[in-house]
GROMACS .gro file of C-alpha atoms in nm:
model
  351
    1MET     CA    1  10.954   3.938  -2.039
    2PHE     CA    2  10.974   4.191  -1.811
    3SER     CA    3  11.157   4.271  -1.491
    4VAL     CA    4  10.996   4.523  -1.232
    5ILE     CA    5  11.197   4.697  -0.963
    6ILE     CA    6  11.016   4.770  -0.663
    7LEU     CA    7  11.171   5.110  -0.498
    8GLY     CA    8  11.152   5.050  -0.092
    9ALA     CA    9  11.524   5.233   0.042
   10GLY     CA   10  11.280   5.557   0.140
   11LYS     CA   11  11.282   5.709   0.496
   12SER     CA   12  10.920   5.754   0.547
   13VAL     CA   13  10.953   6.069   0.696
   14ARG     CA   14  10.610   6.175   0.695
   15ALA     CA   15  10.496   5.842   0.780
   16GLY     CA   16  10.657   5.824   1.126
   17GLN     CA   17  10.790   5.493   1.048
   18ASN     CA   18  10.894   5.241   0.747
   19LYS     CA   19  10.591   5.238   0.569
   20LEU     CA   20  10.626   4.967   0.428
   21ASN     CA   21  10.650   4.780   0.689
   22MET     CA   22  10.295   4.875   0.833
   23PHE     CA   23   9.985   4.600   0.769
   24ILE     CA   24   9.761   4.575   0.538
   25GLY     CA   25   9.534   4.307   0.685
   26GLU     CA   26   9.769   3.982   0.703
   27GLU     CA   27  10.027   4.147   0.474
   28THR     CA   28  10.276   4.414   0.522
   29VAL     CA   29  10.263   4.739   0.241
   30LEU     CA   30  10.543   4.600   0.083
   31GLU     CA   31  10.442   4.219   0.079
   32ARG     CA   32  10.106   4.340  -0.071
   33THR     CA   33  10.288   4.515  -0.382
   34VAL     CA   34  10.513   4.228  -0.429
   35SER     CA   35  10.222   4.021  -0.436
   36SER     CA   36  10.055   4.230  -0.715
   37PHE     CA   37  10.322   4.148  -0.948
   38LYS     CA   38  10.432   3.848  -0.885
   39ARG     CA   39  10.144   3.697  -1.004
   40ASN     CA   40  10.175   3.844  -1.362
   41PRO     CA   41  10.306   3.553  -1.574
   42TYR     CA   42  10.485   3.822  -1.817
   43ILE     CA   43  10.733   3.932  -1.483
   44SER     CA   44  11.010   3.693  -1.438
   45GLN     CA   45  11.239   3.889  -1.225
   46VAL     CA   46  11.114   4.078  -0.901
   47ILE     CA   47  11.406   4.336  -0.791
   48ILE     CA   48  11.365   4.488  -0.407
   49VAL     CA   49  11.551   4.784  -0.428
   50GLY     CA   50  11.625   4.873   0.004
   51ASP     CA   51  11.747   4.709   0.290
   52TYR     CA   52  11.571   4.341   0.310
   53GLU     CA   53  11.657   3.989   0.400
   54LYS     CA   54  11.772   3.787   0.069
   55SER     CA   55  11.542   3.539  -0.072
   56ASP     CA   56  11.489   3.331  -0.368
   57LYS     CA   57  11.223   3.461  -0.475
   58PHE     CA   58  11.290   3.827  -0.551
   59THR     CA   59  11.634   4.009  -0.568
   60VAL     CA   60  11.743   4.211  -0.331
   61VAL     CA   61  11.958   4.563  -0.404
   62LYS     CA   62  12.119   4.826  -0.195
   63GLY     CA   63  11.939   5.121  -0.219
   64GLY     CA   64  12.083   5.506  -0.296
   65GLU     CA   65  12.084   5.821  -0.104
   66THR     CA   66  11.826   5.933  -0.355
   67ARG     CA   67  11.543   5.782  -0.580
   68PHE     CA   68  11.742   5.814  -0.898
   69GLN     CA   69  12.029   5.642  -0.731
   70SER     CA   70  11.813   5.353  -0.605
   71VAL     CA   71  11.657   5.299  -0.945
   72LYS     CA   72  12.057   5.327  -1.122
   73ASN     CA   73  12.147   5.037  -0.864
   74GLY     CA   74  11.816   4.824  -0.950
   75LEU     CA   75  11.851   4.846  -1.302
   76GLU     CA   76  12.200   4.739  -1.285
   77ALA     CA   77  12.051   4.402  -1.161
   78VAL     CA   78  11.787   4.422  -1.447
   79THR     CA   79  11.806   4.081  -1.690
   80ASN     CA   80  11.474   4.145  -1.924
   81ASN     CA   81  11.500   4.336  -2.222
   82PHE     CA   82  11.167   4.575  -2.094
   83VAL     CA   83  11.144   4.682  -1.709
   84LEU     CA   84  10.894   4.817  -1.466
   85ILE     CA   85  10.954   5.041  -1.228
   86HIS     CA   86  10.702   5.103  -0.870
   87ASP     CA   87  10.694   5.246  -0.567
   88GLY     CA   88  10.692   5.006  -0.280
   89ALA     CA   89  10.475   5.232  -0.157
   90ARG     CA   90  10.187   5.177  -0.386
   91PRO     CA   91  10.001   4.855  -0.289
   92PHE     CA   92   9.704   4.880  -0.445
   93VAL     CA   93   9.786   4.873  -0.775
   94SER     CA   94   9.592   4.649  -1.042
   95PRO     CA   95   9.621   4.388  -1.226
   96GLU     CA   96   9.483   4.578  -1.510
   97LEU     CA   97   9.730   4.842  -1.468
   98ILE     CA   98  10.046   4.619  -1.455
   99ASP     CA   99   9.870   4.471  -1.821
  100ARG     CA  100   9.824   4.817  -1.951
  101VAL     CA  101  10.131   4.941  -1.869
  102ARG     CA  102  10.350   4.630  -1.993
  103GLU     CA  103  10.142   4.635  -2.306
  104GLY     CA  104  10.214   5.016  -2.354
  105VAL     CA  105  10.604   4.942  -2.360
  106ALA     CA  106  10.560   4.695  -2.588
  107LYS     CA  107  10.363   4.900  -2.832
  108HIS     CA  108  10.536   5.254  -2.747
  109GLY     CA  109  10.874   5.157  -2.567
  110SER     CA  110  10.786   5.335  -2.268
  111ALA     CA  111  10.459   5.406  -2.039
  112ILE     CA  112  10.395   5.626  -1.790
  113PRO     CA  113  10.041   5.606  -1.615
  114VAL     CA  114   9.919   5.936  -1.529
  115ILE     CA  115   9.538   6.077  -1.384
  116PRO     CA  116   9.370   6.414  -1.440
  117ILE     CA  117   9.394   6.697  -1.242
  118THR     CA  118   9.062   6.774  -1.051
  119ASP     CA  119   9.170   7.036  -0.810
  120SER     CA  120   9.240   7.390  -0.968
  121ILE     CA  121   9.667   7.468  -0.952
  122ARG     CA  122   9.834   7.806  -0.831
  123GLY     CA  123  10.161   7.904  -0.852
  124ILE     CA  124  10.297   8.121  -0.526
  125ASP     CA  125  10.560   8.328  -0.426
  126GLY     CA  126  10.540   8.294  -0.031
  127GLU     CA  127  10.198   8.355   0.104
  128LYS     CA  128  10.085   8.513  -0.231
  129ILE     CA  129   9.947   8.327  -0.520
  130ILE     CA  130  10.141   8.479  -0.833
  131VAL     CA  131  10.026   8.277  -1.130
  132ALA     CA  132   9.647   8.038  -1.224
  133PRO     CA  133   9.775   7.823  -1.474
  134SER     CA  134   9.560   7.596  -1.709
  135ARG     CA  135   9.514   7.229  -1.554
  136GLU     CA  136   9.413   7.140  -1.920
  137ASN     CA  137   9.766   6.970  -1.952
  138ILE     CA  138   9.876   6.850  -1.673
  139VAL     CA  139   9.870   6.532  -1.494
  140PHE     CA  140   9.926   6.365  -1.202
  141VAL     CA  141  10.209   6.061  -1.252
  142GLN     CA  142  10.205   5.750  -1.104
  143THR     CA  143  10.389   5.401  -1.118
  144PRO     CA  144  10.467   5.164  -1.207
  145GLN     CA  145  10.631   5.351  -1.531
  146GLY     CA  146  10.734   5.096  -1.789
  147PHE     CA  147  11.076   5.093  -2.051
  148LYS     CA  148  11.310   4.931  -2.265
  149THR     CA  149  11.590   4.846  -2.073
  150GLN     CA  150  11.832   4.985  -2.260
  151GLU     CA  151  11.660   5.284  -2.348
  152ILE     CA  152  11.627   5.366  -1.925
  153ARG     CA  153  11.966   5.284  -1.841
  154LEU     CA  154  12.088   5.544  -2.103
  155ALA     CA  155  11.856   5.792  -1.941
  156TYR     CA  156  12.024   5.753  -1.624
  157SER     CA  157  12.364   5.756  -1.774
  158ARG     CA  158  12.341   6.064  -1.930
  159ALA     CA  159  12.133   6.258  -1.606
  160LYS     CA  160  12.368   6.513  -1.554
  161HIS     CA  161  12.238   6.545  -1.149
  162THR     CA  162  12.020   6.319  -0.899
  163ASP     CA  163  11.707   6.523  -0.832
  164TYR     CA  164  11.446   6.419  -1.058
  165THR     CA  165  11.125   6.355  -0.885
  166ASP     CA  166  11.043   6.030  -1.135
  167CYS     CA  167  11.183   5.821  -1.402
  168SER     CA  168  10.972   5.988  -1.662
  169GLU     CA  169  11.141   6.312  -1.565
  170VAL     CA  170  11.479   6.135  -1.659
  171TYR     CA  171  11.330   5.945  -1.948
  172LEU     CA  172  11.200   6.327  -2.078
  173LYS     CA  173  11.514   6.518  -2.055
  174ASN     CA  174  11.779   6.233  -2.155
  175CYS     CA  175  11.585   6.027  -2.400
  176GLY     CA  176  11.291   6.116  -2.539
  177ASN     CA  177  10.891   6.203  -2.444
  178PRO     CA  178  10.800   5.873  -2.285
  179HIS     CA  179  10.411   5.764  -2.387
  180ILE     CA  180  10.143   5.800  -2.126
  181ILE     CA  181   9.833   5.538  -2.014
  182SER     CA  182   9.534   5.605  -1.792
  183GLY     CA  183   9.625   5.547  -1.423
  184GLU     CA  184   9.390   5.490  -1.142
  185ASP     CA  185   9.235   5.644  -0.883
  186LYS     CA  186   9.308   5.354  -0.637
  187ASN     CA  187   9.668   5.344  -0.705
  188LYS     CA  188   9.736   5.597  -0.425
  189LYS     CA  189  10.084   5.590  -0.293
  190LEU     CA  190  10.076   5.582   0.079
  191THR     CA  191  10.295   5.878   0.235
  192THR     CA  192  10.145   5.923   0.563
  193GLU     CA  193  10.014   5.684   0.825
  194ALA     CA  194   9.641   5.784   0.828
  195ASP     CA  195   9.641   5.670   0.466
  196LEU     CA  196   9.620   5.317   0.541
  197PHE     CA  197   9.301   5.343   0.744
  198GLY     CA  198   8.997   5.354   0.511
  199LEU     CA  199   9.195   5.415   0.191
  200ASN     CA  200   9.048   5.148  -0.062
  201ALA     CA  201   8.844   5.012   0.182
  202ARG     CA  202   8.484   4.840   0.034
  203VAL     CA  203   8.254   4.699   0.242
  204GLY     CA  204   8.028   4.431   0.109
  205ILE     CA  205   7.664   4.292   0.288
  206GLY     CA  206   7.538   3.945   0.258
  207SER     CA  207   7.224   3.728   0.386
  208ASP     CA  208   7.097   3.382   0.325
  209LEU     CA  209   6.795   3.230   0.520
  210HIS     CA  210   6.722   2.861   0.487
  211ARG     CA  211   6.441   2.630   0.573
  212LEU     CA  212   6.512   2.322   0.840
  213VAL     CA  213   6.381   1.963   0.721
  214PRO     CA  214   6.420   1.656   0.909
  215LEU     CA  215   6.705   1.431   0.665
  216ARG     CA  216   6.917   1.677   0.609
  217LYS     CA  217   7.244   1.783   0.725
  218LEU     CA  218   7.317   2.088   0.944
  219VAL     CA  219   7.631   2.291   0.804
  220LEU     CA  220   7.724   2.610   0.949
  221GLY     CA  221   8.092   2.782   0.865
  222GLY     CA  222   8.175   2.478   0.716
  223ILE     CA  223   8.155   2.274   1.032
  224GLU     CA  224   7.851   2.007   1.064
  225ILE     CA  225   7.677   2.050   1.359
  226ALA     CA  226   7.479   1.784   1.558
  227SER     CA  227   7.133   1.851   1.508
  228ASP     CA  228   6.812   1.657   1.340
  229LYS     CA  229   6.741   1.939   1.130
  230GLY     CA  230   6.918   2.016   0.827
  231THR     CA  231   6.912   2.289   0.567
  232LEU     CA  232   6.665   2.255   0.278
  233ALA     CA  233   6.891   2.371  -0.015
  234HIS     CA  234   7.038   2.285  -0.366
  235SER     CA  235   7.334   2.262  -0.210
  236ASP     CA  236   7.486   2.187   0.117
  237GLY     CA  237   7.245   2.483   0.246
  238ASP     CA  238   7.550   2.630   0.445
  239ALA     CA  239   7.349   2.993   0.515
  240VAL     CA  240   7.704   3.120   0.691
  241ILE     CA  241   7.899   3.083   0.379
  242HIS     CA  242   7.606   3.196   0.165
  243ALA     CA  243   7.602   3.542   0.351
  244LEU     CA  244   7.979   3.554   0.295
  245ILE     CA  245   7.974   3.481  -0.021
  246ASP     CA  246   7.712   3.739  -0.102
  247ALA     CA  247   7.943   4.038   0.095
  248ILE     CA  248   8.220   3.915  -0.070
  249LEU     CA  249   8.109   3.966  -0.437
  250THR     CA  250   7.895   4.259  -0.344
  251ALA     CA  251   8.181   4.398  -0.202
  252ILE     CA  252   8.385   4.325  -0.544
  253GLY     CA  253   8.122   4.450  -0.743
  254GLU     CA  254   7.971   4.131  -0.871
  255THR     CA  255   7.648   3.979  -0.899
  256ASP     CA  256   7.524   3.735  -0.605
  257ILE     CA  257   7.597   3.387  -0.557
  258GLY     CA  258   7.274   3.279  -0.735
  259THR     CA  259   7.389   3.406  -1.056
  260HIS     CA  260   7.755   3.277  -1.014
  261PHE     CA  261   7.662   2.920  -0.881
  262PRO     CA  262   7.302   2.874  -0.981
  263ASP     CA  263   7.095   2.593  -0.821
  264THR     CA  264   6.944   2.513  -1.160
  265ASP     CA  265   7.333   2.372  -1.247
  266PHE     CA  266   7.333   2.004  -1.124
  267LYS     CA  267   7.668   2.038  -1.063
  268PHE     CA  268   7.639   2.218  -0.778
  269LYS     CA  269   7.421   1.938  -0.639
  270ASP     CA  270   7.448   1.904  -0.266
  271ILE     CA  271   7.864   2.095  -0.341
  272ASP     CA  272   8.045   2.159  -0.027
  273SER     CA  273   7.956   2.551   0.031
  274ALA     CA  274   8.367   2.589   0.095
  275VAL     CA  275   8.441   2.524  -0.232
  276LEU     CA  276   8.237   2.762  -0.331
  277LEU     CA  277   8.414   3.028  -0.080
  278SER     CA  278   8.724   2.947  -0.208
  279SER     CA  279   8.621   2.997  -0.625
  280VAL     CA  280   8.479   3.318  -0.476
  281MET     CA  281   8.843   3.411  -0.280
  282GLU     CA  282   8.987   3.335  -0.667
  283MET     CA  283   8.797   3.577  -0.797
  284LEU     CA  284   8.891   3.858  -0.553
  285GLU     CA  285   9.207   3.804  -0.538
  286LYS     CA  286   9.257   3.848  -0.907
  287LYS     CA  287   9.127   4.193  -0.861
  288ASN     CA  288   9.400   4.227  -0.612
  289TYR     CA  289   9.206   4.279  -0.279
  290LYS     CA  290   9.215   4.106   0.026
  291ILE     CA  291   8.968   4.027   0.345
  292ILE     CA  292   9.077   4.258   0.618
  293ASN     CA  293   8.772   4.141   0.831
  294THR     CA  294   8.412   4.023   0.889
  295SER     CA  295   8.109   4.006   1.097
  296ILE     CA  296   7.894   3.756   1.093
  297THR     CA  297   7.552   3.717   1.262
  298ILE     CA  298   7.384   3.381   1.288
  299ILE     CA  299   7.010   3.347   1.398
  300LEU     CA  300   6.879   2.977   1.487
  301ASP     CA  301   6.705   2.868   1.749
  302SER     CA  302   6.805   2.531   1.796
  303PRO     CA  303   7.060   2.367   1.810
  304LYS     CA  304   7.290   2.593   2.059
  305LEU     CA  305   7.631   2.691   1.853
  306LYS     CA  306   7.852   2.816   2.155
  307ASP     CA  307   8.097   2.503   2.109
  308TYR     CA  308   8.117   2.483   1.755
  309LEU     CA  309   8.256   2.834   1.730
  310PRO     CA  310   8.599   2.796   1.778
  311ILE     CA  311   8.648   2.546   1.512
  312MET     CA  312   8.402   2.731   1.289
  313LYS     CA  313   8.655   3.028   1.271
  314VAL     CA  314   8.954   2.795   1.194
  315LYS     CA  315   8.744   2.655   0.900
  316LEU     CA  316   8.678   3.056   0.746
  317ALA     CA  317   9.020   3.193   0.808
  318ASN     CA  318   9.189   2.913   0.639
  319ILE     CA  319   8.974   2.991   0.351
  320LEU     CA  320   8.962   3.345   0.391
  321LYS     CA  321   9.343   3.374   0.450
  322ILE     CA  322   9.284   3.582   0.779
  323SER     CA  323   9.377   3.500   1.123
  324THR     CA  324   9.094   3.413   1.331
  325ASP     CA  325   9.064   3.743   1.511
  326LYS     CA  326   8.958   3.942   1.208
  327ILE     CA  327   8.674   3.701   1.234
  328GLY     CA  328   8.337   3.798   1.458
  329ILE     CA  329   8.064   3.547   1.502
  330SER     CA  330   7.743   3.644   1.727
  331CYS     CA  331   7.471   3.411   1.749
  332LYS     CA  332   7.084   3.499   1.824
  333THR     CA  333   6.796   3.313   1.848
  334THR     CA  334   6.432   3.408   1.681
  335GLU     CA  335   6.268   3.417   2.000
  336GLY     CA  336   6.031   3.150   1.868
  337THR     CA  337   5.925   3.372   1.544
  338ALA     CA  338   6.088   3.115   1.296
  339GLU     CA  339   6.154   2.763   1.490
  340ASP     CA  340   6.235   2.633   1.141
  341THR     CA  341   6.458   2.822   0.964
  342VAL     CA  342   6.826   2.964   0.983
  343ARG     CA  343   6.960   3.314   0.907
  344ALA     CA  344   7.303   3.434   0.860
  345ASN     CA  345   7.392   3.771   0.805
  346ALA     CA  346   7.779   3.871   0.677
  347VAL     CA  347   7.971   4.234   0.657
  348VAL     CA  348   8.298   4.201   0.509
  349VAL     CA  349   8.574   4.464   0.491
  350ILE     CA  350   8.813   4.475   0.205
  351SER     CA  351   9.114   4.653   0.105
   0.00000   0.00000   0.00000
């Protein structure tokens, strides 16, 4: 099993405030980072280094004046044979990257995620360029970095100074050559407040249309609407949730609702579409994304939906795991051009 040390003792000088307490959707940066590791079945111990309240969900260790000392403090609390060390300000680490690092440690004894440098690099002296080194054998280094606990502890005990920039440097200079694996562009470290806005955000768009017929229920946004006509559909025909599902699926790079929940499959006959939306949310969370906000438009001539919108928002907020103020719903009519139809359009922003 693995332990993970999450470093959260920095002063966030460039961010102007404690960036780990900034919000990404409904979670703080630190909460988002911790949740990425808590879901991994091979990680049995989460250690947070910094000034945080104690919790039965993780171990809290006091931070040091330097990153080096904070890691050293965290290593003293490790109880497993293998350890991952991660920057608390990298909240977008994927489950796949965590597993690649973990597998790299198990196979090679260490694993450091890296990504290629795409810009040219230059050495300078004051205001002049003095050297133009090749970038061929130079990479950007990320976290989580993984090690055998005994080896990384030994490297830190041998270190002669404390101004190392990361654990791979401590390991390199005091233990051996760490093994590298492929990192991820998405796994960016938040440095300034501006990094939060638009970083890794993805937008999905969905649309759904159903005919209205007698002797069918009208369900929209998970709420049954009083009406003498309902939607003709294989499922419950909830156009709002169907549009949301397609928006989420496209945002995470998946195929449409018909592929995942085909109308040729009897198990989806008259199914509550909220169940399908919950299933899609599980897919989204496995990819370490969260809903930031959504905008929905319902196009329907009759009945009027104004009185249903507040409860509709509550229903959707519970499934999407966001607050109701992150859900916008507007209603339009067809101006009589398509009286026997209901259409819904949805846009979601995820990060």
